[in-house]
GROMACS .gro file of C-alpha atoms in nm:
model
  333
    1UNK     CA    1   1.440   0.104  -0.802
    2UNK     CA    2   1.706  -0.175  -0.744
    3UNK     CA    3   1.795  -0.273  -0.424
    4UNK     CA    4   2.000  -0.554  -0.178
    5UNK     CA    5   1.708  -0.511   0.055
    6UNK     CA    6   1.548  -0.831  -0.096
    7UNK     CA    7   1.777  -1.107   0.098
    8UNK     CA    8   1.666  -0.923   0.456
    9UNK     CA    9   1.360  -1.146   0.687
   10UNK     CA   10   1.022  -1.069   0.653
   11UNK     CA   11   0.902  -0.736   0.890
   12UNK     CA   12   0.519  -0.803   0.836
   13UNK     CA   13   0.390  -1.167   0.701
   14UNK     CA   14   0.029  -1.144   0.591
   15UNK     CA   15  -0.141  -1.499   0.538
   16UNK     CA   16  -0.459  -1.591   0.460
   17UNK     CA   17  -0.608  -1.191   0.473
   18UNK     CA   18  -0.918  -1.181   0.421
   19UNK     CA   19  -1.217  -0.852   0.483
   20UNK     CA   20  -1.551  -0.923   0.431
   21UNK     CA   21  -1.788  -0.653   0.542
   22UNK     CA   22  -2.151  -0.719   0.588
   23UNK     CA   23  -2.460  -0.565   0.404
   24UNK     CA   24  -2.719  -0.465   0.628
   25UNK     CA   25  -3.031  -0.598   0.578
   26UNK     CA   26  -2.876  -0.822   0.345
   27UNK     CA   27  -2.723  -1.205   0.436
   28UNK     CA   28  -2.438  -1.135   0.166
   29UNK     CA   29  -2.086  -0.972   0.260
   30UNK     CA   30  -1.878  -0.749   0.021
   31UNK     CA   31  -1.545  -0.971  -0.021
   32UNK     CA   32  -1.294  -0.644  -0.017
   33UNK     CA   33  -1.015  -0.922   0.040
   34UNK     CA   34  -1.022  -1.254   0.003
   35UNK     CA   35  -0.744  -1.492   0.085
   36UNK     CA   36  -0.442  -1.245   0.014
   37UNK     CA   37  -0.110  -1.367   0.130
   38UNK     CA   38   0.248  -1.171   0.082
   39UNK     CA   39   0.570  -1.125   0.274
   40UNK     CA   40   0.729  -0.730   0.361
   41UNK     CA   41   1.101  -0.750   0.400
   42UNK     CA   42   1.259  -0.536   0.658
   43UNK     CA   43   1.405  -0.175   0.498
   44UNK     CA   44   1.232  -0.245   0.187
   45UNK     CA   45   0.952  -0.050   0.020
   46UNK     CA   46   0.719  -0.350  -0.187
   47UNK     CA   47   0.417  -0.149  -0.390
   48UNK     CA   48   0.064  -0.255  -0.416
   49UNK     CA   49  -0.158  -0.205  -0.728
   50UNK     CA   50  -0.470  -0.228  -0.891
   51UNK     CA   51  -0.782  -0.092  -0.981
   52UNK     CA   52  -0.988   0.154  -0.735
   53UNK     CA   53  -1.212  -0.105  -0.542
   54UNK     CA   54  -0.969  -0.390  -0.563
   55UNK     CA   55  -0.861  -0.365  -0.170
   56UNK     CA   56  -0.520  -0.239  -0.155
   57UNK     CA   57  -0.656   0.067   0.127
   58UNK     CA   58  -0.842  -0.216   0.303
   59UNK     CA   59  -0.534  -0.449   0.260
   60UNK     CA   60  -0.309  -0.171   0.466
   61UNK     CA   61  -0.599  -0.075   0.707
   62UNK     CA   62  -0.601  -0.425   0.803
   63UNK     CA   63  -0.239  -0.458   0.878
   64UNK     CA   64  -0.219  -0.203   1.093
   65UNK     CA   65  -0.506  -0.279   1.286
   66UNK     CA   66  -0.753   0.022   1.187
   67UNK     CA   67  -1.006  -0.253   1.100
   68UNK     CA   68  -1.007  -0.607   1.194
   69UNK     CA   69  -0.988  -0.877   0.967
   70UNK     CA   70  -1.245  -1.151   0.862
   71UNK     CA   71  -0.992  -1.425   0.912
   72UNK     CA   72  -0.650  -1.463   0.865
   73UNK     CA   73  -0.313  -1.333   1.064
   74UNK     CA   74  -0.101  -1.075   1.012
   75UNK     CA   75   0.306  -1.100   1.186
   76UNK     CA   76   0.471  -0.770   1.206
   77UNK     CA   77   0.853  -0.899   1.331
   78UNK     CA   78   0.758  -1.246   1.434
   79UNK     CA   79   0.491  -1.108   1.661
   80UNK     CA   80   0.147  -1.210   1.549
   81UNK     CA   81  -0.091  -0.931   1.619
   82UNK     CA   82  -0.424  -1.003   1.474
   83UNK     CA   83  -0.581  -1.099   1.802
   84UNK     CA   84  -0.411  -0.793   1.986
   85UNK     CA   85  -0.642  -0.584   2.178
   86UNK     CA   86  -0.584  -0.306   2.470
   87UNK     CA   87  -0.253  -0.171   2.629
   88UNK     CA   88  -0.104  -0.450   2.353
   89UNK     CA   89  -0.255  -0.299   2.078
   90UNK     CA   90  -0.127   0.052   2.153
   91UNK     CA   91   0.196  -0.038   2.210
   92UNK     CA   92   0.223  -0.216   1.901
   93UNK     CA   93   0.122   0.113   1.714
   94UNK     CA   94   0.434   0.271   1.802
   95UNK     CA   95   0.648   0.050   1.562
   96UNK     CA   96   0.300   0.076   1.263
   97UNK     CA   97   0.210   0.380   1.130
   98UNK     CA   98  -0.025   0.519   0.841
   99UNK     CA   99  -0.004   0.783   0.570
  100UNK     CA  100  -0.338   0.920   0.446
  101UNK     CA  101  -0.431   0.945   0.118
  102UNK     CA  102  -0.621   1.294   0.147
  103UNK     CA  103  -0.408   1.553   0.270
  104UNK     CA  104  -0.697   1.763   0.293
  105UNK     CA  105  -0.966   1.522   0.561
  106UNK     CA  106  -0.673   1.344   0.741
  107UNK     CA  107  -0.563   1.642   0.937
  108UNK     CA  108  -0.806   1.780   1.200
  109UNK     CA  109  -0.925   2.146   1.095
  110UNK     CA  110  -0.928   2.253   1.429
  111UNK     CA  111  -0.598   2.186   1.580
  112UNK     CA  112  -0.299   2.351   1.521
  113UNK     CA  113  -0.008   2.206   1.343
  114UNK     CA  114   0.190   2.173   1.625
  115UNK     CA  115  -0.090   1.957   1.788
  116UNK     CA  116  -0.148   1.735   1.508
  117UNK     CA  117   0.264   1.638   1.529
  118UNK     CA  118   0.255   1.614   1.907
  119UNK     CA  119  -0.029   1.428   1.955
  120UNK     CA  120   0.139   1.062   1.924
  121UNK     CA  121   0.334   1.162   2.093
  122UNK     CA  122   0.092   1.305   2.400
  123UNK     CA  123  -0.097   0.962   2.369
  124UNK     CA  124   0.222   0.758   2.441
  125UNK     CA  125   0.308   0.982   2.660
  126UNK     CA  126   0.650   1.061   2.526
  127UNK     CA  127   0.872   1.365   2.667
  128UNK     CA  128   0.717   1.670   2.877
  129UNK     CA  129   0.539   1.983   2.670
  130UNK     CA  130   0.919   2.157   2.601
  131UNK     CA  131   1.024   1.851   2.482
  132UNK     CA  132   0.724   1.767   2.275
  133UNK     CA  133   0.765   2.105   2.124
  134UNK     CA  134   1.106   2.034   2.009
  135UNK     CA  135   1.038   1.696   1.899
  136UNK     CA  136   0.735   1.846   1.696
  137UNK     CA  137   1.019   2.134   1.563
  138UNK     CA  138   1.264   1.858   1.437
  139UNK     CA  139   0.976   1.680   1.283
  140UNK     CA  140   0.890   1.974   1.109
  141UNK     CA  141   1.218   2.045   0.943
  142UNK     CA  142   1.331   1.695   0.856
  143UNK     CA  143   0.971   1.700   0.663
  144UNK     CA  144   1.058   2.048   0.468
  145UNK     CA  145   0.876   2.302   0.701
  146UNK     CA  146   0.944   2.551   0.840
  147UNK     CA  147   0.907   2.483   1.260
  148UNK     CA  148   0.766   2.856   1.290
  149UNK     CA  149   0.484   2.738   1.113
  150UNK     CA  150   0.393   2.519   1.381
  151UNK     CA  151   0.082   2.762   1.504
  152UNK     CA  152  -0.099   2.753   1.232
  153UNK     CA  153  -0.379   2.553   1.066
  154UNK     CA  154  -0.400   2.312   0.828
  155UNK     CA  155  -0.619   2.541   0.608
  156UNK     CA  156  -0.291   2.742   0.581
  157UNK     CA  157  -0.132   2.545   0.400
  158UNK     CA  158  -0.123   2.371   0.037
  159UNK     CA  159  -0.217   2.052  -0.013
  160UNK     CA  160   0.164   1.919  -0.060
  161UNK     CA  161   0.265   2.097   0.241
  162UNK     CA  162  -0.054   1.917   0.467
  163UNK     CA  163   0.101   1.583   0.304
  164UNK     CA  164   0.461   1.687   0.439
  165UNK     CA  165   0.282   1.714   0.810
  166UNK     CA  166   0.063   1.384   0.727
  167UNK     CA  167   0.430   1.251   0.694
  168UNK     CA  168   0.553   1.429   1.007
  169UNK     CA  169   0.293   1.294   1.165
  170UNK     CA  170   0.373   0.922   1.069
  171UNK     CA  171   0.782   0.960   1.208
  172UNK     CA  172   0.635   1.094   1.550
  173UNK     CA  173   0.692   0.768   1.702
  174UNK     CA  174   0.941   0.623   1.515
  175UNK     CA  175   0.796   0.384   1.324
  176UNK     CA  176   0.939   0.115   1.196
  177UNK     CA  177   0.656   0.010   0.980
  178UNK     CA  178   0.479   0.287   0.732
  179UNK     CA  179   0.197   0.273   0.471
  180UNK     CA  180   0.111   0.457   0.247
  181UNK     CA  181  -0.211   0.470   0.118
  182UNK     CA  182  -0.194   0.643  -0.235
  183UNK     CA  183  -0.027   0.933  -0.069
  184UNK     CA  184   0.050   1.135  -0.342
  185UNK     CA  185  -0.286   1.075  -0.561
  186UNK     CA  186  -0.432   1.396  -0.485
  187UNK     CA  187  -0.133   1.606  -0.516
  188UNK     CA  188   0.026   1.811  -0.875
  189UNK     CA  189   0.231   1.578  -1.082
  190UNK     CA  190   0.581   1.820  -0.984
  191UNK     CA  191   0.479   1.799  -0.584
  192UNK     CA  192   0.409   1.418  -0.627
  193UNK     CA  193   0.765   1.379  -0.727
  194UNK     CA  194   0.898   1.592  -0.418
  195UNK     CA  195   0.688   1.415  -0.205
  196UNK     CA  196   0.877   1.108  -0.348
  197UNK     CA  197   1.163   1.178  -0.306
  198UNK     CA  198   1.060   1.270   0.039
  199UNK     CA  199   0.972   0.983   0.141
  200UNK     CA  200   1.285   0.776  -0.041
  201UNK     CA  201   1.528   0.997   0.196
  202UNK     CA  202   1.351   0.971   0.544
  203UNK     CA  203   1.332   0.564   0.422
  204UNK     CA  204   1.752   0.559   0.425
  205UNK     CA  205   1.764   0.849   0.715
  206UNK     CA  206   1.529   0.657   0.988
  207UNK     CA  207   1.552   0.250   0.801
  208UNK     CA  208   1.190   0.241   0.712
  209UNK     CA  209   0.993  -0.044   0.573
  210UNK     CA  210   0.727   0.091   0.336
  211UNK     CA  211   0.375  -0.069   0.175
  212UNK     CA  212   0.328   0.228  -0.110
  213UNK     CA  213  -0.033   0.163  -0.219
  214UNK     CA  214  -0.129   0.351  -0.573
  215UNK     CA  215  -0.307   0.321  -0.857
  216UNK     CA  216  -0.043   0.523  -1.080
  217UNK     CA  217   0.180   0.234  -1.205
  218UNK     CA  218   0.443   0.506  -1.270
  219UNK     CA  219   0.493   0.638  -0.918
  220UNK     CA  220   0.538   0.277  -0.770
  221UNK     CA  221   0.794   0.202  -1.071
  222UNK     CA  222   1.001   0.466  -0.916
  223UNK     CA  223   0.976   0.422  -0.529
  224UNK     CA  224   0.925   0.020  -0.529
  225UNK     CA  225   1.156  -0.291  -0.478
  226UNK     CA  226   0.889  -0.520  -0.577
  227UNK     CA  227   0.556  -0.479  -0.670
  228UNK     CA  228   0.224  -0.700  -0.600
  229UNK     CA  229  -0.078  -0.650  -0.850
  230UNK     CA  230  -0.446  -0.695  -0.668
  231UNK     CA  231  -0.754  -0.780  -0.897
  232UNK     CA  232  -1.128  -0.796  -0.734
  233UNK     CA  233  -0.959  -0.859  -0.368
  234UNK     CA  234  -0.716  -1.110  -0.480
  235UNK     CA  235  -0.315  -1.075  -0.495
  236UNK     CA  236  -0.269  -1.208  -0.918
  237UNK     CA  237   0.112  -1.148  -0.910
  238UNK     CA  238   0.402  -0.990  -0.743
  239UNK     CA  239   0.813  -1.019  -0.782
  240UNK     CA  240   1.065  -0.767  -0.819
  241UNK     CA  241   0.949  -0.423  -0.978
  242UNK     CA  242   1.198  -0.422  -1.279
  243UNK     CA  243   1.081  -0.758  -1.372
  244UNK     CA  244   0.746  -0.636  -1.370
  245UNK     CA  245   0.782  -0.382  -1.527
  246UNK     CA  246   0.973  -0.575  -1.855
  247UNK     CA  247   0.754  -0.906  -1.824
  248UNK     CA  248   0.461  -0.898  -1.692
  249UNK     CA  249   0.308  -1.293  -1.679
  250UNK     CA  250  -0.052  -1.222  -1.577
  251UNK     CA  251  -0.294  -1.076  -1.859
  252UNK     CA  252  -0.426  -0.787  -1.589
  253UNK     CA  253  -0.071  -0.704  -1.521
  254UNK     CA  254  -0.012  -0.696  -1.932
  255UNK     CA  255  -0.339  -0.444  -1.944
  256UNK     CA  256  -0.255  -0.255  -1.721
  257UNK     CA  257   0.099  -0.197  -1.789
  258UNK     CA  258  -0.012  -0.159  -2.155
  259UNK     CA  259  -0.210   0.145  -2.046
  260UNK     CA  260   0.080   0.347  -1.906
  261UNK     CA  261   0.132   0.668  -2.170
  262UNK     CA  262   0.483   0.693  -2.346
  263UNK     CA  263   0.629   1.045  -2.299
  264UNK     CA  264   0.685   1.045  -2.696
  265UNK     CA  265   0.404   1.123  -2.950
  266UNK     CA  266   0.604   0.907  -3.207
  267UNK     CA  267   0.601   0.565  -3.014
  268UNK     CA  268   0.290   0.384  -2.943
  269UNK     CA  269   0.240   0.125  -2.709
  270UNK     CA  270  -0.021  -0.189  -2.820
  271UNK     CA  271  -0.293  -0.117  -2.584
  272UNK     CA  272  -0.479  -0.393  -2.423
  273UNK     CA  273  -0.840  -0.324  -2.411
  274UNK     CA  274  -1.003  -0.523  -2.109
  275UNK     CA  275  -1.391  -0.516  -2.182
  276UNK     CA  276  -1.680  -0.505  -1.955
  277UNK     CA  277  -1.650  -0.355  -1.587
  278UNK     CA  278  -1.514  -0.509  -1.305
  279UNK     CA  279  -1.749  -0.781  -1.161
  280UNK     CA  280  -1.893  -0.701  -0.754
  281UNK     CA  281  -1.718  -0.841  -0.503
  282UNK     CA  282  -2.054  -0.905  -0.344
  283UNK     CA  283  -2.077  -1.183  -0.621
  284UNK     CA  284  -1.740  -1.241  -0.789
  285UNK     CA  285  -1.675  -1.493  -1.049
  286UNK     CA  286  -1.633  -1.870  -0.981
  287UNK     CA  287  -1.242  -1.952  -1.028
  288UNK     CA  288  -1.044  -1.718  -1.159
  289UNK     CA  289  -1.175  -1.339  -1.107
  290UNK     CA  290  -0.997  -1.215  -1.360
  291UNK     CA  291  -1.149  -1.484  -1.650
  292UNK     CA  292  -1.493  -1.275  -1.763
  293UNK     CA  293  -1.241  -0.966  -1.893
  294UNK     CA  294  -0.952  -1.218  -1.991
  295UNK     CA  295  -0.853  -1.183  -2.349
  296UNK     CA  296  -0.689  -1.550  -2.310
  297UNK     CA  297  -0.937  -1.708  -2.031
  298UNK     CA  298  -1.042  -2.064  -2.123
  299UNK     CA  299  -1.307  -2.275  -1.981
  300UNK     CA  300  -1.080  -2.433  -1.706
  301UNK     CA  301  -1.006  -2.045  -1.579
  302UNK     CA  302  -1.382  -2.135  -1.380
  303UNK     CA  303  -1.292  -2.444  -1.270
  304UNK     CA  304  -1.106  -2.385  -0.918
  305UNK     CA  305  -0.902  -2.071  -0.810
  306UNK     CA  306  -0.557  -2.038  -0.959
  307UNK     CA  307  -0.296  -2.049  -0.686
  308UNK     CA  308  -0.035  -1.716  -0.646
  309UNK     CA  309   0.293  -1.975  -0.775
  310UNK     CA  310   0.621  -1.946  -0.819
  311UNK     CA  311   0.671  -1.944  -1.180
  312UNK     CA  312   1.038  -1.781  -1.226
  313UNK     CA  313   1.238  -1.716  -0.902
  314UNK     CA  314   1.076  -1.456  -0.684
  315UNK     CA  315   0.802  -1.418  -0.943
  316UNK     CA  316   0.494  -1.518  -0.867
  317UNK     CA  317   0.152  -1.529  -1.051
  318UNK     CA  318  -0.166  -1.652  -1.049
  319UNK     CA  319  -0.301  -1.767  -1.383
  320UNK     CA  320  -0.305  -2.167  -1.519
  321UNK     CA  321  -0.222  -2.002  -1.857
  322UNK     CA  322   0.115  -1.832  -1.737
  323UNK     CA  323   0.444  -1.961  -1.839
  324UNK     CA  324   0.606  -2.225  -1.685
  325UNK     CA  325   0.254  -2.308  -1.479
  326UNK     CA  326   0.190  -2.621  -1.400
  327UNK     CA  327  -0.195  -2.672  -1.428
  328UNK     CA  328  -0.202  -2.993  -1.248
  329UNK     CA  329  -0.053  -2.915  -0.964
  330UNK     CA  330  -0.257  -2.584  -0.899
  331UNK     CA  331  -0.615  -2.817  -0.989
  332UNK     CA  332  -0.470  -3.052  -0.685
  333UNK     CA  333  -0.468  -3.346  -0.948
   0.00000   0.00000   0.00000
């Protein structure tokens, strides 16, 4: 996906993130995030990847204030709203909304439809109960529902359709901020692609800014300007999507881009193998996180943590082996 959205200012700055989350009994923390830093530009969609664990969900929790971070500060339009707490908080959840990945737990079994849409609404105590109702109608319809569905339960529904209200759920307030964690990983490859496409429309109808977190490198190829790659809690590249997607400069980003099937039985793809599992994040690896499955790692990869650089324009990596890397610089020497 190609875009002009690129040259707009920054909606949400993240600096610094970082989610550590203590083991009881234990004096050790699991480091879900660790020193993740990344810019979202205003109307544009920017996709974040990686392996299950790495800490894209906690990543997006984070920014919109479902869990509080370790240290670090997240800006959402030049406001910085780490610290925010109270009346400020829930104010600043009208512009930030979320997208569940499971269709299925997200939406309360016991409430109707028409409850789940209207109750953002209730909370911020928008519009009186005939107005709510035909707020919760439009909702409905700009989502692909039928509003005469409204009454019923979420257990009437498939799991597609509970995504579209998930969605319907997300516009109630008119966000101007969405993610979307993995929303369409649980869902039939033909209603992941309407649920797509969903999403790409109400983006140019309503002027949304999107963080699509997924695992399926295909699905953010599709719906993303750019794309950053997380490894073990750590951001290890990001730049447009296109250029991604043709040159890859860090070796995860090569495996796992290597692993993505060709829809023809007479090509092959060279498949990078990475061996071993991925380390804990209770104990990562000194330096680079990426070096103990690294088909190229070499024994300076332990020596310090590789800085996320600028290595072409708007392409950044982090790797002292990637082209164009200047090895001194990211050492300090």
């Amino acid at each position: 996906m190609t875009s002009t959205k690129t040259a707009l200012t920054p909606l949400v700055k993240v600096s610094g993130l970082t989610k550590h989350f203590p083991i009881p009994g234990s004096d050790n923390v699991v480091q879900a995030v660790d020193d993740v830093s990344f810019d979202i530009r205003s109307g544009e969609t920017l996709g974040l990847v990686g392996e299950s664990g790495c800490g894209k969900t906690t990543v997006g929790r984070c920014i919109v204030r479902l869990i509080d971070v370790t240290s670090g500060t997240v800006e959402f339009d030049g406001r910085q709203i780490t610290e925010l707490r109270g009346d400020g908080l829930r104010s600043q959840r009208r512009e930030m909304q979320i997208i569940f990945q499971d269709p299925y737990s997200s939406l309360n079994p016991r409430l109707s439809i028409r409850s789940i849409v209207a109750e953002p609404l209730e909370i911020h105590n928008i519009g009186s109960r005939s107005e709510r109702s035909e707020m919760v109608a439009d909702l409905l319809r700009r989502v692909g529902l039928d509003p005469n569905y409204a009454d019923r339960y979420p257990h009437e529904f498939s799991g597609g359709q509970r995504q579209r209200i998930g969605i319907a759920r997300a516009l109630a307030l008119k966000p101007k901020f969405i993610v979307c964690d993995e929303p369409v990983s649980a869902l039939d490859v033909s209603v992941q692609a309407q649920v797509i496409n969903l999403l790409e429309e109400l983006q140019d109808e309503f002027g949304l800014t999107y963080l699509f977190i997924s695992h399926g490198l295909a699905v953010v190829e599709h719906i993303s300007d750019r794309v950053a790659v997380m490894y073990l809690g750590k951001i290890v590249e990001i730049c447009p999507s296109e250029e991604l997607y043709r040159d890859p400069l860090h070796p995860y980003t090569q495996a796992l881009l290597s692993a993505i099937p060709i829809p023809d039985p007479k090509q092959k793809r060279d498949r990078i193998v990475l061996h071993g599992d991925v380390p804990t994040p209770v104990n990562p690896p000194s330096g680079c996180r990426f070096r103990t499955r690294c088909r190229i790692a070499i024994d300076e990869c332990s020596a310090a943590v590789p800085e996320l650089r600028e290595i072409r324009p708007g392409h950044f990596a982090a790797c002292i082996r990637a082209e164009g890397y200047d090895k001194a610089a990211s050492y300090g020497g």
